[in-house]
Coordinates of C-alpha atoms in Angstrom, one line a residue:
X10 CA -2.5 -2.6 40.8
X11 CA -3.3 0.8 39.5
X12 CA -0.4 3.0 38.4
X13 CA 0.2 6.6 37.5
X14 CA -0.6 7.1 33.8
X15 CA 2.2 8.2 31.5
X16 CA 1.4 11.4 29.5
X17 CA 3.5 13.8 27.4
X18 CA 1.9 16.9 28.9
X19 CA 2.8 19.8 31.2
X20 CA 0.3 20.7 33.9
X21 CA -2.7 18.4 33.7
X22 CA -5.0 21.4 34.3
X23 CA -3.7 23.0 31.1
X24 CA -4.1 20.2 28.6
X25 CA -7.2 21.6 26.9
X26 CA -6.0 25.1 26.4
X27 CA -2.6 23.9 25.2
X28 CA -4.3 21.5 22.8
X29 CA -6.3 24.4 21.4
X30 CA -3.1 26.5 21.0
X31 CA -1.4 23.7 19.2
X32 CA -4.4 23.1 17.0
X33 CA -4.6 26.6 15.7
X34 CA -0.8 26.7 15.1
X35 CA -1.2 23.6 13.0
X36 CA -4.2 24.6 10.9
X37 CA -4.3 28.2 9.6
X38 CA -8.0 28.0 9.0
X39 CA -8.8 27.8 12.7
X40 CA -8.7 30.3 15.5
X41 CA -9.8 30.4 19.1
X42 CA -11.6 33.0 21.3
X43 CA -9.5 35.0 23.8
X44 CA -11.2 33.7 26.9
X45 CA -8.8 31.1 28.4
X46 CA -9.1 29.3 30.7
X47 CA -12.9 29.7 31.3
X48 CA -13.8 30.0 27.6
X49 CA -12.3 27.3 25.3
X50 CA -13.9 27.8 21.9
X51 CA -12.4 27.0 18.4
X52 CA -13.9 28.8 15.5
X53 CA -13.3 29.2 11.8
X54 CA -10.8 31.9 11.2
X55 CA -12.7 33.3 8.3
X56 CA -16.1 33.7 10.0
X57 CA -17.4 36.7 11.9
X58 CA -21.0 36.5 13.3
X59 CA -21.7 40.1 12.1
X60 CA -21.2 39.2 8.5
X61 CA -21.7 35.4 8.2
X62 CA -24.4 34.7 5.7
X63 CA -24.9 30.9 6.3
X64 CA -26.4 28.9 9.2
X65 CA -23.7 28.5 11.8
X66 CA -23.2 24.9 13.0
X67 CA -21.8 24.4 16.5
X68 CA -21.1 21.2 18.4
X69 CA -18.9 20.4 21.4
X70 CA -18.7 18.7 24.7
X71 CA -16.0 17.5 27.1
X72 CA -12.5 17.3 25.9
X73 CA -10.5 14.0 25.7
X74 CA -12.3 12.9 22.5
X75 CA -10.0 14.5 20.0
X76 CA -10.1 15.1 17.2
X77 CA -13.8 15.6 18.1
X78 CA -15.0 18.3 18.0
X79 CA -12.5 21.0 17.4
X80 CA -10.8 19.0 14.6
X81 CA -14.0 19.1 12.6
X82 CA -14.2 22.9 12.5
X83 CA -13.9 24.2 9.0
X84 CA -15.8 25.3 5.9
X85 CA -18.3 22.6 5.0
X86 CA -18.5 21.2 8.6
X87 CA -18.6 22.9 12.0
X88 CA -18.4 26.7 12.3
X89 CA -17.3 26.4 16.0
X90 CA -16.5 23.8 18.6
X91 CA -17.0 24.4 22.3
X92 CA -14.5 22.5 24.5
X93 CA -15.1 21.6 28.1
X94 CA -12.5 20.3 30.4
X95 CA -11.6 16.6 30.0
X96 CA -14.8 14.6 30.1
X97 CA -16.7 17.6 31.4
X98 CA -19.5 19.5 29.7
X99 CA -18.5 23.0 28.6
X100 CA -20.0 25.8 30.7
X101 CA -22.9 27.9 29.5
X102 CA -20.7 31.0 29.1
X103 CA -18.4 29.2 26.7
X104 CA -21.3 28.0 24.6
X105 CA -22.8 31.5 24.5
X106 CA -19.5 33.0 23.5
X107 CA -19.3 30.6 20.6
X108 CA -22.8 31.4 19.5
X109 CA -22.2 35.1 19.6
X110 CA -18.9 34.8 17.7
X111 CA -20.1 33.0 14.6
X112 CA -23.9 33.4 14.4
X113 CA -25.2 35.8 11.7
X114 CA -28.8 36.5 10.6
X115 CA -29.3 33.0 9.2
X116 CA -29.1 31.6 12.8
X117 CA -27.3 28.8 14.5
X118 CA -27.8 25.0 14.8
X119 CA -26.5 23.4 18.0
X120 CA -25.6 19.7 17.7
X121 CA -25.5 18.2 21.2
X122 CA -24.4 14.7 22.2
X123 CA -26.9 13.1 24.6
X124 CA -25.4 13.5 28.0
X125 CA -27.2 15.2 30.8
X126 CA -24.6 17.9 31.3
X127 CA -24.4 18.7 27.6
X128 CA -28.2 18.8 27.2
X129 CA -28.6 21.2 30.2
X130 CA -25.7 23.5 29.4
X131 CA -26.3 23.8 25.7
X132 CA -30.1 24.1 26.4
X133 CA -29.6 27.0 28.8
X134 CA -27.2 28.7 26.4
X135 CA -29.7 28.2 23.6
X136 CA -32.5 29.9 25.7
X137 CA -30.2 32.8 26.6
X138 CA -29.1 33.2 23.0
X139 CA -32.8 33.3 21.9
X140 CA -33.5 36.0 24.5
X141 CA -30.7 38.0 22.9
X142 CA -32.3 37.8 19.5
X143 CA -30.4 34.9 17.9
X144 CA -32.3 32.2 15.9
X145 CA -31.3 28.9 17.5
X146 CA -32.3 25.3 16.8
X147 CA -30.9 22.3 18.6
X148 CA -30.5 18.6 17.6
X149 CA -29.6 16.0 20.2
X150 CA -27.7 12.9 19.0
X151 CA -28.0 9.6 20.8
X152 CA -26.7 6.8 18.6
X153 CA -25.6 4.3 21.3
X154 CA -26.8 0.8 20.6
X155 CA -25.3 -1.0 23.5
X156 CA -27.9 -0.3 26.2
X157 CA -31.5 -1.3 26.3
X158 CA -33.7 1.1 24.3
X159 CA -35.7 2.3 27.3
X160 CA -33.2 4.3 29.4
X161 CA -35.6 6.6 31.4
X162 CA -34.8 10.3 30.9
X163 CA -31.1 9.6 30.1
X164 CA -31.7 8.0 26.8
X165 CA -29.1 6.7 24.4
X166 CA -25.6 8.2 24.6
X167 CA -24.1 10.3 21.9
X168 CA -21.1 8.5 20.3
X169 CA -19.1 8.6 17.1
X170 CA -22.1 8.7 14.9
X171 CA -22.3 12.4 15.9
X172 CA -19.4 13.1 13.5
X173 CA -21.4 11.9 10.5
X174 CA -24.3 14.1 11.7
X175 CA -21.9 17.1 12.0
X176 CA -20.8 16.5 8.4
X177 CA -24.4 16.4 7.1
X178 CA -25.2 19.6 9.0
X179 CA -22.1 21.5 7.7
X180 CA -22.8 20.5 4.1
X181 CA -26.4 21.5 4.3
X182 CA -25.5 24.8 5.9
X183 CA -22.8 25.5 3.3
X184 CA -25.3 24.8 0.6
X185 CA -27.3 27.9 1.8
X186 CA -30.3 26.1 3.3
X187 CA -32.4 27.9 6.0
X188 CA -32.0 27.1 9.7
X189 CA -35.3 25.2 9.7
X190 CA -34.3 23.1 6.7
X191 CA -30.8 22.4 8.0
X192 CA -32.2 21.4 11.4
X193 CA -34.8 19.1 9.8
X194 CA -32.3 17.4 7.7
X195 CA -29.8 16.9 10.6
X196 CA -32.5 15.6 12.9
X197 CA -33.5 13.0 10.3
X198 CA -29.8 12.0 9.9
X199 CA -29.4 11.7 13.7
X200 CA -32.2 9.1 13.7
X201 CA -30.5 7.0 11.0
X202 CA -27.3 6.2 12.8
X203 CA -26.3 3.6 15.4
X204 CA -23.0 3.0 17.2
X205 CA -21.5 0.4 19.5
X206 CA -18.0 0.3 21.0
X207 CA -15.5 -2.3 22.1
X208 CA -12.5 -1.6 24.4
X209 CA -9.4 -3.6 25.3
X210 CA -8.2 -1.1 27.9
X211 CA -9.4 1.7 30.2
X212 CA -8.5 5.2 29.4
X213 CA -6.2 7.3 31.7
X214 CA -7.1 10.9 32.6
X215 CA -4.3 13.4 32.7
X216 CA -2.7 13.4 36.1
X217 CA -4.6 10.4 37.4
X218 CA -3.8 6.7 37.9
X219 CA -4.7 4.1 35.3
X220 CA -7.6 2.0 36.4
X221 CA -7.1 -1.8 36.7
X222 CA -10.8 -2.4 36.2
X223 CA -10.3 -4.4 33.0
X224 CA -8.1 -7.5 33.7
X225 CA -5.8 -9.2 31.4
X226 CA -7.4 -11.1 28.5
X227 CA -10.6 -9.2 28.9
X228 CA -12.5 -6.7 26.8
X229 CA -15.5 -4.5 27.4
X230 CA -18.5 -4.4 25.1
X231 CA -20.8 -1.5 24.7
X232 CA -18.8 1.1 26.6
X233 CA -19.2 4.8 26.6
X234 CA -16.4 7.3 25.8
X235 CA -15.8 8.7 29.3
X236 CA -14.2 5.7 31.0
X237 CA -17.4 4.4 32.3
X238 CA -17.8 0.6 32.4
X239 CA -19.2 -1.2 29.3
X240 CA -22.4 -3.1 29.2
X241 CA -20.6 -6.4 29.5
X242 CA -17.1 -7.8 30.0
X243 CA -15.9 -10.8 27.9
X244 CA -12.8 -12.7 27.0
X245 CA -10.9 -11.1 24.1
X246 CA -12.0 -12.7 20.8
X247 CA -10.8 -12.5 17.2
X248 CA -11.9 -9.3 15.5
X249 CA -14.2 -11.4 13.2
X250 CA -16.2 -12.5 16.3
X251 CA -16.2 -9.0 17.8
X252 CA -17.4 -7.4 14.6
X253 CA -20.2 -10.0 14.2
X254 CA -21.4 -9.3 17.7
X255 CA -21.4 -5.5 17.3
X256 CA -23.3 -5.6 14.0
X257 CA -26.0 -7.9 15.4
X258 CA -26.4 -5.5 18.3
X259 CA -26.7 -2.4 16.1
X260 CA -28.9 -4.0 13.5
X261 CA -31.1 -6.0 15.9
X262 CA -34.7 -6.1 14.7
X263 CA -35.9 -6.6 18.3
X264 CA -34.4 -3.4 19.7
X265 CA -34.9 -1.5 16.4
X266 CA -32.1 1.0 17.3
X267 CA -31.9 2.2 13.7
X268 CA -34.5 1.8 10.8
X269 CA -32.1 -0.3 8.7
X270 CA -33.4 -3.4 6.9
X271 CA -32.1 -5.7 4.2
X272 CA -31.7 -4.0 0.9
X273 CA -30.9 -0.5 2.4
X274 CA -27.9 1.6 1.5
X275 CA -25.6 2.4 4.5
X276 CA -22.5 4.3 5.5
X277 CA -19.9 2.7 7.7
X278 CA -17.6 4.3 10.2
X279 CA -14.8 2.4 12.0
X280 CA -13.7 4.7 14.8
X281 CA -10.6 4.3 16.9
X282 CA -10.9 5.1 20.6
X283 CA -7.4 6.7 20.9
X284 CA -5.0 3.8 21.5
X285 CA -5.7 1.5 18.6
X286 CA -3.2 1.1 15.7
X287 CA -4.4 2.1 12.2
X288 CA -3.6 -1.5 11.1
X289 CA -6.2 -2.9 13.5
X290 CA -8.8 -0.3 12.5
X291 CA -8.4 -1.1 8.9
X292 CA -8.6 -4.9 9.5
X293 CA -11.9 -4.3 11.4
X294 CA -13.2 -2.3 8.4
X295 CA -12.1 -5.0 6.0
X296 CA -14.1 -7.6 8.0
X297 CA -17.1 -5.4 8.6
X298 CA -17.9 -4.6 4.9
X299 CA -18.5 -8.1 3.6
X300 CA -20.5 -9.0 6.7
X301 CA -22.8 -6.1 6.1
X302 CA -23.1 -7.1 2.5
X303 CA -23.5 -10.8 2.7
X304 CA -25.0 -11.4 6.1
X305 CA -27.3 -8.4 6.4
X306 CA -27.9 -7.7 2.7
X307 CA -26.9 -4.0 2.9
X308 CA -25.2 -1.9 0.2
X309 CA -22.2 -0.3 1.8
X310 CA -21.9 3.1 0.0
X311 CA -19.1 4.8 2.0
X312 CA -16.5 3.6 4.5
X313 CA -14.7 6.0 6.9
X314 CA -11.9 4.5 9.0
X315 CA -9.8 6.4 11.5
X316 CA -9.9 8.0 14.9
X317 CA -12.8 10.5 14.9
X318 CA -14.2 10.5 18.5
X319 CA -11.8 9.0 20.9
X320 CA -11.6 8.4 24.7
X321 CA -8.0 9.6 25.4
X322 CA -5.7 6.6 25.1
X323 CA -8.3 3.8 25.2
X324 CA -7.5 0.8 23.0
X325 CA -10.6 -0.3 21.1
X326 CA -13.0 0.8 18.4
X327 CA -16.6 1.6 17.7
X328 CA -18.7 0.8 14.7
X329 CA -21.3 3.3 13.4
X330 CA -23.8 2.4 10.7
X331 CA -26.0 5.1 9.1
X332 CA -28.8 4.5 6.7
X333 CA -28.1 6.5 3.6
X334 CA -30.0 8.0 0.6
X335 CA -28.7 10.0 -2.2
X336 CA -29.1 13.3 -0.4
X337 CA -27.2 12.1 2.6
X338 CA -24.4 10.8 0.4
X339 CA -24.2 14.1 -1.3
X340 CA -23.8 15.8 2.1
X341 CA -21.0 13.4 3.2
X342 CA -19.2 13.8 -0.2
X343 CA -19.5 17.6 -0.1
X344 CA -16.1 19.4 0.2
X345 CA -14.9 20.5 3.6
X346 CA -11.8 22.2 5.0
X347 CA -12.2 20.6 8.4
X348 CA -8.7 19.2 9.1
X349 CA -9.8 15.8 10.5
X350 CA -12.5 14.8 8.1
X351 CA -11.1 11.9 6.0
X352 CA -10.1 12.6 2.5
X353 CA -10.4 10.0 -0.4
X354 CA -13.5 8.4 1.0
X355 CA -16.0 10.2 -1.2
X356 CA -17.5 8.7 -4.4
X357 CA -19.3 5.5 -5.3
X358 CA -17.8 2.2 -4.2
X359 CA -17.9 -0.9 -6.4
X360 CA -20.0 -3.7 -5.1
X361 CA -16.9 -5.8 -4.6
X362 CA -13.2 -5.1 -4.8
X363 CA -11.6 -7.7 -7.0
X364 CA -7.8 -7.8 -6.7
X365 CA -5.8 -6.7 -9.8
X366 CA -4.1 -9.8 -11.4
X367 CA -0.4 -10.0 -10.9
X368 CA 1.4 -8.9 -14.1
X369 CA 3.5 -11.7 -15.7
X370 CA 7.2 -11.5 -15.4
X371 CA 9.3 -10.8 -18.5
X372 CA 11.2 -14.0 -19.1
X373 CA 12.9 -15.7 -22.0
X374 CA 13.1 -19.0 -20.2
X375 CA 11.1 -21.9 -21.6
X376 CA 9.0 -24.2 -19.4
X377 CA 11.5 -27.0 -20.1
X378 CA 14.3 -24.9 -18.6
X379 CA 12.3 -24.4 -15.4
X380 CA 12.1 -28.1 -14.5
X381 CA 14.5 -30.5 -13.0
X382 CA 16.4 -32.5 -15.6
X383 CA 15.7 -36.2 -15.8
X384 CA 19.4 -36.9 -15.8
X385 CA 22.0 -34.8 -14.1
X386 CA 25.4 -34.2 -15.6
X387 CA 28.5 -33.9 -13.4
X388 CA 28.0 -30.2 -12.8
X389 CA 24.4 -30.8 -11.9
X390 CA 25.3 -33.5 -9.4
X391 CA 27.9 -31.2 -7.8
X392 CA 25.4 -28.3 -7.6
X393 CA 22.8 -30.5 -6.1
X394 CA 24.9 -31.7 -3.2
X395 CA 26.3 -28.2 -2.6
X396 CA 22.9 -26.6 -2.5
X397 CA 21.4 -29.3 -0.3
X398 CA 24.3 -29.1 2.2
X399 CA 24.2 -25.3 2.3
X400 CA 20.4 -25.3 2.9
X401 CA 20.5 -27.9 5.6
X402 CA 23.4 -26.1 7.4
X403 CA 21.3 -23.0 7.6
X404 CA 18.2 -24.9 8.8
X405 CA 20.2 -26.6 11.5
X406 CA 21.3 -23.2 12.8
X407 CA 17.9 -21.7 13.2
X408 CA 17.7 -21.6 17.0
X409 CA 21.3 -20.4 17.4
X410 CA 20.7 -17.6 14.8
X411 CA 17.5 -16.5 16.5
X412 CA 19.2 -16.5 19.9
X413 CA 22.1 -14.3 18.7
X414 CA 19.6 -12.1 16.8
X415 CA 17.5 -11.6 19.9
X416 CA 20.4 -9.9 21.5
X417 CA 21.5 -7.6 18.6
X418 CA 18.4 -7.4 16.3
X419 CA 14.8 -8.4 16.1
X420 CA 15.2 -12.1 16.9
X421 CA 14.1 -13.6 13.7
X422 CA 17.3 -14.1 11.6
X423 CA 17.2 -17.9 12.1
X424 CA 13.5 -18.2 11.2
X425 CA 14.0 -16.0 8.2
X426 CA 16.9 -18.0 6.9
X427 CA 15.1 -21.2 7.6
X428 CA 12.2 -20.2 5.4
X429 CA 14.5 -19.4 2.6
X430 CA 16.5 -22.6 2.9
X431 CA 13.4 -24.8 3.2
X432 CA 12.0 -23.1 0.0
X433 CA 15.3 -23.8 -1.8
X434 CA 15.2 -27.5 -0.9
X435 CA 11.6 -27.8 -1.9
X436 CA 11.9 -26.0 -5.2
X437 CA 15.1 -27.8 -6.2
X438 CA 13.2 -31.1 -6.3
X439 CA 10.8 -29.7 -8.9
X440 CA 12.1 -26.6 -10.7
X441 CA 15.9 -26.1 -10.6
X442 CA 17.5 -26.8 -14.0
X443 CA 20.6 -28.1 -12.2
X444 CA 22.5 -28.8 -15.5
X445 CA 22.4 -25.1 -16.2
X446 CA 24.4 -23.4 -13.4
X447 CA 23.3 -19.8 -14.3
X448 CA 19.6 -20.6 -14.4
X449 CA 19.9 -22.6 -11.2
X450 CA 21.4 -19.6 -9.4
X451 CA 18.6 -17.5 -10.8
X452 CA 16.0 -19.9 -9.5
X453 CA 17.6 -19.9 -6.0
X454 CA 17.1 -16.1 -6.1
X455 CA 13.5 -16.6 -7.0
X456 CA 12.9 -19.0 -4.2
X457 CA 14.6 -16.6 -1.7
X458 CA 12.5 -13.7 -2.9
X459 CA 9.3 -15.6 -2.5
X460 CA 10.0 -17.2 0.9
X461 CA 12.2 -14.9 2.8
X462 CA 11.2 -11.5 4.3
X463 CA 13.1 -8.6 5.7
X464 CA 16.4 -7.2 4.7
X465 CA 18.1 -10.6 4.5
X466 CA 15.6 -11.8 1.8
X467 CA 16.3 -8.8 -0.4
X468 CA 20.1 -9.0 0.0
X469 CA 20.2 -12.7 -0.9
X470 CA 18.0 -12.1 -3.9
X471 CA 20.3 -9.3 -5.0
X472 CA 23.3 -11.7 -4.4
X473 CA 21.8 -14.4 -6.6
X474 CA 20.6 -12.1 -9.4
X475 CA 24.0 -10.4 -9.7
X476 CA 25.7 -13.8 -9.7
X477 CA 23.3 -15.0 -12.4
X478 CA 24.0 -12.0 -14.6
X479 CA 27.7 -12.7 -14.4
X480 CA 27.3 -16.4 -15.1
X481 CA 24.9 -15.7 -18.0
X482 CA 27.6 -13.7 -19.7
X483 CA 29.5 -16.9 -20.1
X484 CA 28.5 -18.9 -23.2
X485 CA 30.1 -22.1 -22.1
X486 CA 27.8 -24.8 -20.7
X487 CA 30.3 -25.7 -18.0
X488 CA 31.3 -23.1 -15.5
X489 CA 34.9 -23.0 -14.4
X490 CA 36.2 -22.3 -10.9
X491 CA 37.4 -18.9 -12.1
X492 CA 33.9 -18.1 -13.5
X493 CA 32.3 -19.1 -10.3
X494 CA 34.7 -16.8 -8.4
X495 CA 33.9 -13.9 -10.8
X496 CA 30.2 -14.5 -10.2
X497 CA 30.8 -14.6 -6.4
X498 CA 32.7 -11.3 -6.6
X499 CA 29.9 -9.7 -8.7
X500 CA 27.3 -10.8 -6.1
X501 CA 29.3 -9.4 -3.2
X502 CA 29.7 -6.1 -5.0
X503 CA 26.0 -5.8 -5.7
X504 CA 25.1 -6.5 -2.0
X505 CA 27.6 -3.9 -0.9
X506 CA 26.4 -1.4 -3.5
X507 CA 22.7 -1.7 -2.7
X508 CA 23.0 -2.6 1.0
X509 CA 25.5 0.1 1.7
X510 CA 27.8 -2.1 3.8
X511 CA 31.4 -3.2 3.3
X512 CA 34.1 -5.0 5.3
X513 CA 34.0 -4.2 9.0
X514 CA 30.3 -3.2 9.1
X515 CA 29.3 -6.3 11.0
X516 CA 27.2 -7.9 8.3
X517 CA 27.2 -11.1 6.2
X518 CA 29.8 -9.4 4.0
X519 CA 32.4 -9.9 6.8
X520 CA 32.1 -13.6 6.1
X521 CA 31.9 -13.4 2.3
X522 CA 34.6 -10.8 1.6
X523 CA 37.4 -12.8 3.3
X524 CA 36.2 -15.9 1.6
X525 CA 36.4 -14.2 -1.8
X526 CA 40.0 -12.9 -1.1
X527 CA 41.2 -16.4 -0.2
X528 CA 39.6 -18.3 -3.1
X529 CA 41.0 -15.8 -5.6
X530 CA 44.5 -16.1 -4.0
X531 CA 44.5 -19.8 -3.9
X532 CA 43.2 -20.2 -7.5
X533 CA 45.9 -17.8 -8.7
X534 CA 48.4 -19.9 -6.8
X535 CA 47.4 -23.0 -8.7
X536 CA 45.4 -24.8 -6.0
X537 CA 42.7 -27.2 -7.2
X538 CA 39.2 -25.7 -6.9
X539 CA 37.9 -27.9 -4.1
X540 CA 40.9 -27.1 -1.9
X541 CA 40.6 -23.4 -2.6
X542 CA 36.9 -23.6 -1.8
X543 CA 37.7 -25.3 1.6
X544 CA 40.4 -22.8 2.5
X545 CA 38.1 -19.9 1.6
X546 CA 35.4 -21.4 3.8
X547 CA 37.7 -21.3 6.7
X548 CA 38.3 -17.6 6.1
X549 CA 34.5 -17.1 6.0
X550 CA 34.1 -18.7 9.4
X551 CA 37.0 -16.7 10.8
X552 CA 35.5 -13.5 9.4
X553 CA 32.1 -14.3 10.9
X554 CA 33.6 -14.9 14.3
X555 CA 35.6 -11.7 14.1
X556 CA 32.3 -9.7 14.0
X557 CA 32.2 -9.9 17.8
X558 CA 35.0 -7.3 17.8
X559 CA 33.2 -4.9 15.4
X560 CA 30.9 -2.0 16.0
X561 CA 27.8 -2.4 13.8
X562 CA 27.3 0.2 11.1
X563 CA 24.4 -1.3 9.3
X564 CA 21.0 -2.8 10.2
X565 CA 19.3 -2.9 13.6
X566 CA 22.6 -3.9 15.3
X567 CA 23.8 -0.4 14.7
X568 CA 21.5 0.8 17.5
X569 CA 22.9 -1.7 20.0
X570 CA 25.7 -0.9 22.4
X571 CA 29.2 -2.2 21.9
X572 CA 29.1 -4.1 25.2
X573 CA 26.2 -6.2 24.0
X574 CA 27.6 -6.7 20.5
X575 CA 30.8 -8.1 21.9
X576 CA 28.9 -11.0 23.5
X577 CA 27.7 -12.5 20.2
X578 CA 28.8 -12.7 16.5
X579 CA 26.7 -11.1 13.8
X580 CA 23.9 -13.7 13.0
X581 CA 23.9 -12.8 9.3
X582 CA 27.6 -13.3 9.0
X583 CA 27.4 -16.7 10.9
X584 CA 24.6 -17.9 8.6
X585 CA 26.6 -16.9 5.5
X586 CA 29.7 -18.7 6.8
X587 CA 27.7 -21.8 7.6
X588 CA 26.2 -22.2 4.2
X589 CA 29.4 -21.4 2.4
X590 CA 31.4 -23.9 4.6
X591 CA 28.8 -26.6 4.1
X592 CA 28.8 -26.2 0.4
X593 CA 32.6 -26.3 0.3
X594 CA 32.7 -29.5 2.3
X595 CA 30.0 -31.1 0.1
X596 CA 31.9 -30.3 -3.1
X597 CA 35.2 -31.7 -1.7
X598 CA 33.4 -34.9 -0.6
X599 CA 31.9 -35.2 -4.1
X600 CA 35.2 -34.8 -5.8
X601 CA 36.9 -37.3 -3.5
X602 CA 34.1 -39.9 -4.2
X603 CA 34.3 -39.4 -7.9

């Protein structure tokens, strides 16, 4: 069922004028003509038609495609942009006002996207301007590759490739070329580019309902940028498949949309349609480049990825491919102050990006120390059973931890802890030098760092590294209970220091800090180490359970209401108590069996 679209706007009728007002407040180099609401024209603040000594370059069309076209006004690109209402061609009077405002004796080039309303209104404005004595040339851009080549008088639609054409025009004009030469160069560039789009959703116009035309699990291929249906509807496919389909359509030798053949140099633009995350656009770019190189034999000279010509809030992207030569690359690389032209994309690209090798870690450990001993001593046997029991306890709690975390966090605490515990068990069989307590703790930290993500992974790595540093300071090969306790205390202090939490913050420290207090107390009282370990593990469990009564002051739980927090304990504290308790019981059983 269609529903009212959600927009952060005021009056839907004012979105274009309020956009322009915000744009010029944001960018000092832009200004607009005082003709609202009929005339909506953005111009370069430093240009006056009476004195401007370069060819003026003007483009425009209906709004809703931002940043196109107003975001590309600036030295080295457009001199002015004419803004229509949303998805509506700008009126003739607006176009004329823009021409009069920025056109000097060198004349004006109008770059028009191939839509009937734009062609007619810009065409009439051009004729009127010529009758007033202005030198005017017009280039119409139709880069759409989704529809069959023969489209009657309508022709191919103007899409995101227009932005590349605008850049070529602005650079040629800034270089001082005549109107005839700029127009000739721009017309040639417009014939070298092809575009096709893919959408996962339909756009929502301000103040209107969202169409339910595109059902769940479906995508549209070959759509326009005004909400009109695509050339075909298909099931959503992985981006690899989508990119392959689009490239074959643009570069088809049967339709011959663009004169690009194997061995040519090309420029690539991945254009977001308004509602697509940057991550997805960049993934699409990363998949497109090697396909162009390996499957089509093309040299990809430049890659532009971002949102350049959108369709309001539509989810999807378009791919534009432009045949390039050295002159065109120079135009694209030429400097511009247009606020939405991408920086850092200029310059020659290497044929292939080879990842930089990982730098080796500084380590004094020998290969022998990083392997499991053939024979375990008493300390090694105790470490083995303790580590195994602790890891298994955590793995057994995965579902409970995830369930608790789904209520107070992001729902992955159990899965994260499981990955770390599984890595520890696997690495212990091969790498842990169990007869060396300090190095074993260090290797546990390495396993955790490699396998666990998120905050928990970092905190446990800090925990292990701090404990290792404390143990390493001891020259004796056998670690006493007191030295283990000192390492435990150092680890807790490091986690508190770098994580920012302490007792009562509803974190893993609410299990570990009570455990530390009890084990220190019992050892000082003369209890044997295994008994002290067991008693301290009971304190860890009690501390973890008590987190139900705490208001979180760290992590994602700090954003959750007290009422929800009171229903579950802190997952991190429960995990810490579980592995600590399991290790204590395993050590006790080992001592009793000895």
